[in-house]
């Protein structure tokens, strides 16, 4: 059974997609052990509690400096003996020590077809604003392993989504979530849990 930790900053719609996929059997041989947010008010923590999953807030604001926060985050992750860490809208830089310790065991979902509209500064609505400003006809989402760069780790899965006339960043964001993110993130976890993609 793959032990999964999910790191979130906001509403937790991708977390919900994971939980729903586990409940329905789309994700096999995996369970979420802990949900961690940097934001005490994140609705994602409520979603976790509703599923009887431990929900913790570890915020950089609670520590004197980033090094202390990084150590606290890593210590907490270690305590749960996780096989896989899922970044599902986690807007905090992952400490290098954690990336090294959990190499090829941390995955991220990014709301574009990497290498387009990714890297420093491209997160949340900014990704979709960038896609619309460029006039692309197709966007999508990418699940990738996390390395020391920003959105630069090996790609696991991608799914394309058409841009429609009249799209706003918010409308496009919702379509990318529904048609791509909520599909490929659970699929990647299932593949990792069942040996179709090698871990670590």
mmCIF file of C-alpha atoms in Angstrom:
data_model
loop_
_atom_site.group_PDB
_atom_site.id
_atom_site.type_symbol
_atom_site.label_atom_id
_atom_site.label_comp_id
_atom_site.label_asym_id
_atom_site.label_seq_id
_atom_site.Cartn_x
_atom_site.Cartn_y
_atom_site.Cartn_z
ATOM 1 C CA UNK A 1 0.000 0.000 0.000
ATOM 2 C CA UNK A 2 1.533 3.279 -1.165
ATOM 3 C CA UNK A 3 1.663 5.813 1.677
ATOM 4 C CA UNK A 4 0.868 9.254 0.219
ATOM 5 C CA UNK A 5 1.225 12.745 1.674
ATOM 6 C CA UNK A 6 -0.471 15.678 -0.063
ATOM 7 C CA UNK A 7 0.805 19.256 0.253
ATOM 8 C CA UNK A 8 -1.680 22.029 -0.492
ATOM 9 C CA UNK A 9 -2.089 25.777 -0.092
ATOM 10 C CA UNK A 10 -5.714 26.476 -1.006
ATOM 11 C CA UNK A 11 -9.096 24.938 -1.659
ATOM 12 C CA UNK A 12 -7.837 21.448 -2.351
ATOM 13 C CA UNK A 13 -9.774 20.564 -5.499
ATOM 14 C CA UNK A 14 -6.928 18.323 -6.671
ATOM 15 C CA UNK A 15 -6.845 16.728 -3.216
ATOM 16 C CA UNK A 16 -10.586 16.052 -3.569
ATOM 17 C CA UNK A 17 -9.981 14.454 -6.981
ATOM 18 C CA UNK A 18 -7.400 12.149 -5.349
ATOM 19 C CA UNK A 19 -9.713 11.223 -2.462
ATOM 20 C CA UNK A 20 -12.621 10.583 -4.830
ATOM 21 C CA UNK A 21 -10.399 8.399 -7.045
ATOM 22 C CA UNK A 22 -9.282 6.328 -4.035
ATOM 23 C CA UNK A 23 -12.910 5.935 -2.886
ATOM 24 C CA UNK A 24 -14.052 4.850 -6.359
ATOM 25 C CA UNK A 25 -11.148 2.453 -6.948
ATOM 26 C CA UNK A 26 -9.543 4.494 -9.743
ATOM 27 C CA UNK A 27 -6.468 4.755 -7.516
ATOM 28 C CA UNK A 28 -5.528 1.264 -6.313
ATOM 29 C CA UNK A 29 -3.132 0.300 -3.530
ATOM 30 C CA UNK A 30 -2.639 3.810 -2.162
ATOM 31 C CA UNK A 31 -3.905 5.803 0.776
ATOM 32 C CA UNK A 32 -3.427 9.387 1.921
ATOM 33 C CA UNK A 33 -1.736 9.410 5.328
ATOM 34 C CA UNK A 34 -1.468 13.164 5.867
ATOM 35 C CA UNK A 35 -2.409 16.483 4.282
ATOM 36 C CA UNK A 36 -0.120 19.426 5.035
ATOM 37 C CA UNK A 37 -0.813 23.070 4.221
ATOM 38 C CA UNK A 38 1.193 26.251 4.724
ATOM 39 C CA UNK A 39 -2.118 28.060 5.183
ATOM 40 C CA UNK A 40 -4.204 27.396 8.319
ATOM 41 C CA UNK A 41 -7.346 28.618 6.533
ATOM 42 C CA UNK A 42 -6.968 26.315 3.529
ATOM 43 C CA UNK A 43 -10.235 24.503 2.826
ATOM 44 C CA UNK A 44 -8.110 21.527 1.776
ATOM 45 C CA UNK A 45 -7.484 20.826 5.488
ATOM 46 C CA UNK A 46 -11.240 20.588 6.026
ATOM 47 C CA UNK A 47 -11.512 18.143 3.111
ATOM 48 C CA UNK A 48 -8.842 15.981 4.761
ATOM 49 C CA UNK A 49 -10.577 16.036 8.162
ATOM 50 C CA UNK A 50 -13.875 15.106 6.499
ATOM 51 C CA UNK A 51 -12.052 12.007 5.206
ATOM 52 C CA UNK A 52 -10.583 11.227 8.663
ATOM 53 C CA UNK A 53 -7.088 12.063 7.385
ATOM 54 C CA UNK A 54 -4.589 13.917 9.554
ATOM 55 C CA UNK A 55 -4.501 17.592 8.539
ATOM 56 C CA UNK A 56 -1.595 19.789 9.599
ATOM 57 C CA UNK A 57 -0.593 23.405 9.047
ATOM 58 C CA UNK A 58 3.123 24.117 8.836
ATOM 59 C CA UNK A 59 3.595 27.757 7.864
ATOM 60 C CA UNK A 60 6.825 29.658 7.201
ATOM 61 C CA UNK A 61 5.228 32.494 9.213
ATOM 62 C CA UNK A 62 5.424 30.345 12.353
ATOM 63 C CA UNK A 63 9.219 30.104 12.188
ATOM 64 C CA UNK A 64 11.987 32.654 12.688
ATOM 65 C CA UNK A 65 13.578 31.830 9.367
ATOM 66 C CA UNK A 66 13.154 29.649 6.291
ATOM 67 C CA UNK A 67 15.768 27.123 7.457
ATOM 68 C CA UNK A 68 13.737 26.351 10.590
ATOM 69 C CA UNK A 69 10.565 26.004 8.529
ATOM 70 C CA UNK A 70 12.311 23.731 6.016
ATOM 71 C CA UNK A 71 13.556 21.503 8.838
ATOM 72 C CA UNK A 72 10.103 21.346 10.450
ATOM 73 C CA UNK A 73 8.504 20.414 7.125
ATOM 74 C CA UNK A 74 11.072 17.693 6.451
ATOM 75 C CA UNK A 75 10.820 16.320 10.011
ATOM 76 C CA UNK A 76 7.030 16.113 9.689
ATOM 77 C CA UNK A 77 7.207 14.393 6.286
ATOM 78 C CA UNK A 78 9.755 11.899 7.671
ATOM 79 C CA UNK A 79 7.467 11.044 10.602
ATOM 80 C CA UNK A 80 4.837 9.605 8.267
ATOM 81 C CA UNK A 81 7.223 7.283 6.347
ATOM 82 C CA UNK A 82 5.715 8.376 3.033
ATOM 83 C CA UNK A 83 6.342 6.604 -0.252
ATOM 84 C CA UNK A 84 5.018 9.487 -2.352
ATOM 85 C CA UNK A 85 4.594 13.224 -1.781
ATOM 86 C CA UNK A 86 2.058 14.998 -3.987
ATOM 87 C CA UNK A 87 2.239 18.766 -4.485
ATOM 88 C CA UNK A 88 -1.359 19.719 -5.258
ATOM 89 C CA UNK A 89 -1.258 23.489 -5.490
ATOM 90 C CA UNK A 90 1.475 23.940 -2.856
ATOM 91 C CA UNK A 91 2.818 27.471 -3.268
ATOM 92 C CA UNK A 92 5.916 27.129 -1.105
ATOM 93 C CA UNK A 93 9.373 26.239 -2.408
ATOM 94 C CA UNK A 94 10.277 22.679 -1.430
ATOM 95 C CA UNK A 95 13.575 22.530 0.500
ATOM 96 C CA UNK A 96 16.498 21.090 -1.457
ATOM 97 C CA UNK A 97 17.198 18.584 1.336
ATOM 98 C CA UNK A 98 13.676 17.196 0.933
ATOM 99 C CA UNK A 99 14.027 16.909 -2.855
ATOM 100 C CA UNK A 100 17.308 15.018 -2.432
ATOM 101 C CA UNK A 101 15.959 12.711 0.280
ATOM 102 C CA UNK A 102 12.767 11.924 -1.652
ATOM 103 C CA UNK A 103 14.221 11.919 -5.163
ATOM 104 C CA UNK A 104 11.674 10.720 -7.741
ATOM 105 C CA UNK A 105 9.106 10.376 -4.948
ATOM 106 C CA UNK A 106 7.680 13.915 -5.144
ATOM 107 C CA UNK A 107 5.236 14.769 -7.930
ATOM 108 C CA UNK A 108 3.616 18.057 -8.896
ATOM 109 C CA UNK A 109 0.625 18.989 -11.040
ATOM 110 C CA UNK A 110 1.142 22.061 -13.225
ATOM 111 C CA UNK A 111 -1.719 23.659 -15.205
ATOM 112 C CA UNK A 112 -0.019 23.859 -18.601
ATOM 113 C CA UNK A 113 1.707 21.613 -21.108
ATOM 114 C CA UNK A 114 5.286 21.934 -19.880
ATOM 115 C CA UNK A 115 7.587 23.427 -21.217
ATOM 116 C CA UNK A 116 4.991 26.123 -22.046
ATOM 117 C CA UNK A 117 3.927 28.616 -19.368
ATOM 118 C CA UNK A 118 5.962 27.139 -16.548
ATOM 119 C CA UNK A 119 8.876 28.081 -14.341
ATOM 120 C CA UNK A 120 9.336 31.049 -12.027
ATOM 121 C CA UNK A 121 6.252 33.263 -11.797
ATOM 122 C CA UNK A 122 3.889 30.844 -13.536
ATOM 123 C CA UNK A 123 1.390 29.578 -10.967
ATOM 124 C CA UNK A 124 -2.363 29.719 -10.453
ATOM 125 C CA UNK A 125 -4.236 32.095 -12.751
ATOM 126 C CA UNK A 126 -0.945 33.543 -14.079
ATOM 127 C CA UNK A 127 -0.469 30.357 -16.144
ATOM 128 C CA UNK A 128 -3.842 30.781 -17.870
ATOM 129 C CA UNK A 129 -3.356 34.526 -18.322
ATOM 130 C CA UNK A 130 -0.086 33.706 -20.083
ATOM 131 C CA UNK A 131 -1.704 31.120 -22.341
ATOM 132 C CA UNK A 132 -4.519 33.489 -23.358
ATOM 133 C CA UNK A 133 -2.143 36.404 -23.890
ATOM 134 C CA UNK A 134 -0.022 34.245 -26.216
ATOM 135 C CA UNK A 135 -3.102 33.130 -28.147
ATOM 136 C CA UNK A 136 -2.464 29.385 -27.928
ATOM 137 C CA UNK A 137 -5.257 27.115 -29.162
ATOM 138 C CA UNK A 138 -4.357 24.208 -26.870
ATOM 139 C CA UNK A 139 -3.236 24.172 -23.255
ATOM 140 C CA UNK A 140 -3.524 21.454 -20.618
ATOM 141 C CA UNK A 141 -1.848 20.045 -17.531
ATOM 142 C CA UNK A 142 1.318 18.134 -16.662
ATOM 143 C CA UNK A 143 2.256 15.764 -13.842
ATOM 144 C CA UNK A 144 6.004 15.681 -13.286
ATOM 145 C CA UNK A 145 8.593 14.568 -10.762
ATOM 146 C CA UNK A 146 9.987 17.446 -8.720
ATOM 147 C CA UNK A 147 13.667 18.282 -8.970
ATOM 148 C CA UNK A 148 15.719 21.282 -7.814
ATOM 149 C CA UNK A 149 14.421 23.467 -10.654
ATOM 150 C CA UNK A 150 10.971 25.024 -11.092
ATOM 151 C CA UNK A 151 8.652 22.779 -13.143
ATOM 152 C CA UNK A 152 11.745 21.159 -14.650
ATOM 153 C CA UNK A 153 11.575 17.537 -13.426
ATOM 154 C CA UNK A 154 10.832 14.529 -15.647
ATOM 155 C CA UNK A 155 7.313 14.546 -17.139
ATOM 156 C CA UNK A 156 5.043 11.611 -16.211
ATOM 157 C CA UNK A 157 1.713 12.475 -17.841
ATOM 158 C CA UNK A 158 0.195 15.294 -19.881
ATOM 159 C CA UNK A 159 -3.302 15.985 -21.121
ATOM 160 C CA UNK A 160 -4.310 18.623 -23.657
ATOM 161 C CA UNK A 161 -7.328 20.933 -23.300
ATOM 162 C CA UNK A 162 -8.692 23.161 -26.046
ATOM 163 C CA UNK A 163 -8.842 26.908 -25.544
ATOM 164 C CA UNK A 164 -12.299 28.203 -26.499
ATOM 165 C CA UNK A 165 -13.219 31.589 -27.978
ATOM 166 C CA UNK A 166 -14.236 33.967 -25.209
ATOM 167 C CA UNK A 167 -12.267 32.159 -22.495
ATOM 168 C CA UNK A 168 -11.240 34.193 -19.481
ATOM 169 C CA UNK A 169 -8.366 33.009 -17.267
ATOM 170 C CA UNK A 170 -10.891 31.766 -14.669
ATOM 171 C CA UNK A 171 -13.016 29.857 -17.206
ATOM 172 C CA UNK A 172 -9.894 28.298 -18.737
ATOM 173 C CA UNK A 173 -8.538 27.418 -15.295
ATOM 174 C CA UNK A 174 -11.753 25.560 -14.464
ATOM 175 C CA UNK A 175 -11.752 23.635 -17.757
ATOM 176 C CA UNK A 176 -8.092 22.635 -17.335
ATOM 177 C CA UNK A 177 -8.842 21.391 -13.824
ATOM 178 C CA UNK A 178 -11.930 19.406 -14.845
ATOM 179 C CA UNK A 179 -10.613 17.956 -18.120
ATOM 180 C CA UNK A 180 -6.923 17.498 -17.283
ATOM 181 C CA UNK A 181 -5.725 17.998 -13.698
ATOM 182 C CA UNK A 182 -8.435 15.918 -11.990
ATOM 183 C CA UNK A 183 -7.848 13.162 -14.562
ATOM 184 C CA UNK A 184 -4.071 12.815 -14.804
ATOM 185 C CA UNK A 185 -3.086 13.449 -11.170
ATOM 186 C CA UNK A 186 -5.093 10.467 -9.849
ATOM 187 C CA UNK A 187 -3.943 8.410 -12.853
ATOM 188 C CA UNK A 188 -0.273 9.170 -12.111
ATOM 189 C CA UNK A 189 -0.704 8.172 -8.453
ATOM 190 C CA UNK A 190 -2.386 4.920 -9.495
ATOM 191 C CA UNK A 191 0.418 4.155 -11.962
ATOM 192 C CA UNK A 192 3.082 4.867 -9.319
ATOM 193 C CA UNK A 193 1.238 2.768 -6.720
ATOM 194 C CA UNK A 194 1.033 -0.187 -9.085
ATOM 195 C CA UNK A 195 4.513 -0.185 -10.575
ATOM 196 C CA UNK A 196 3.590 1.217 -13.993
ATOM 197 C CA UNK A 197 5.881 4.172 -13.323
ATOM 198 C CA UNK A 198 8.971 3.385 -11.183
ATOM 199 C CA UNK A 199 9.324 5.293 -7.908
ATOM 200 C CA UNK A 200 12.557 6.601 -6.444
#
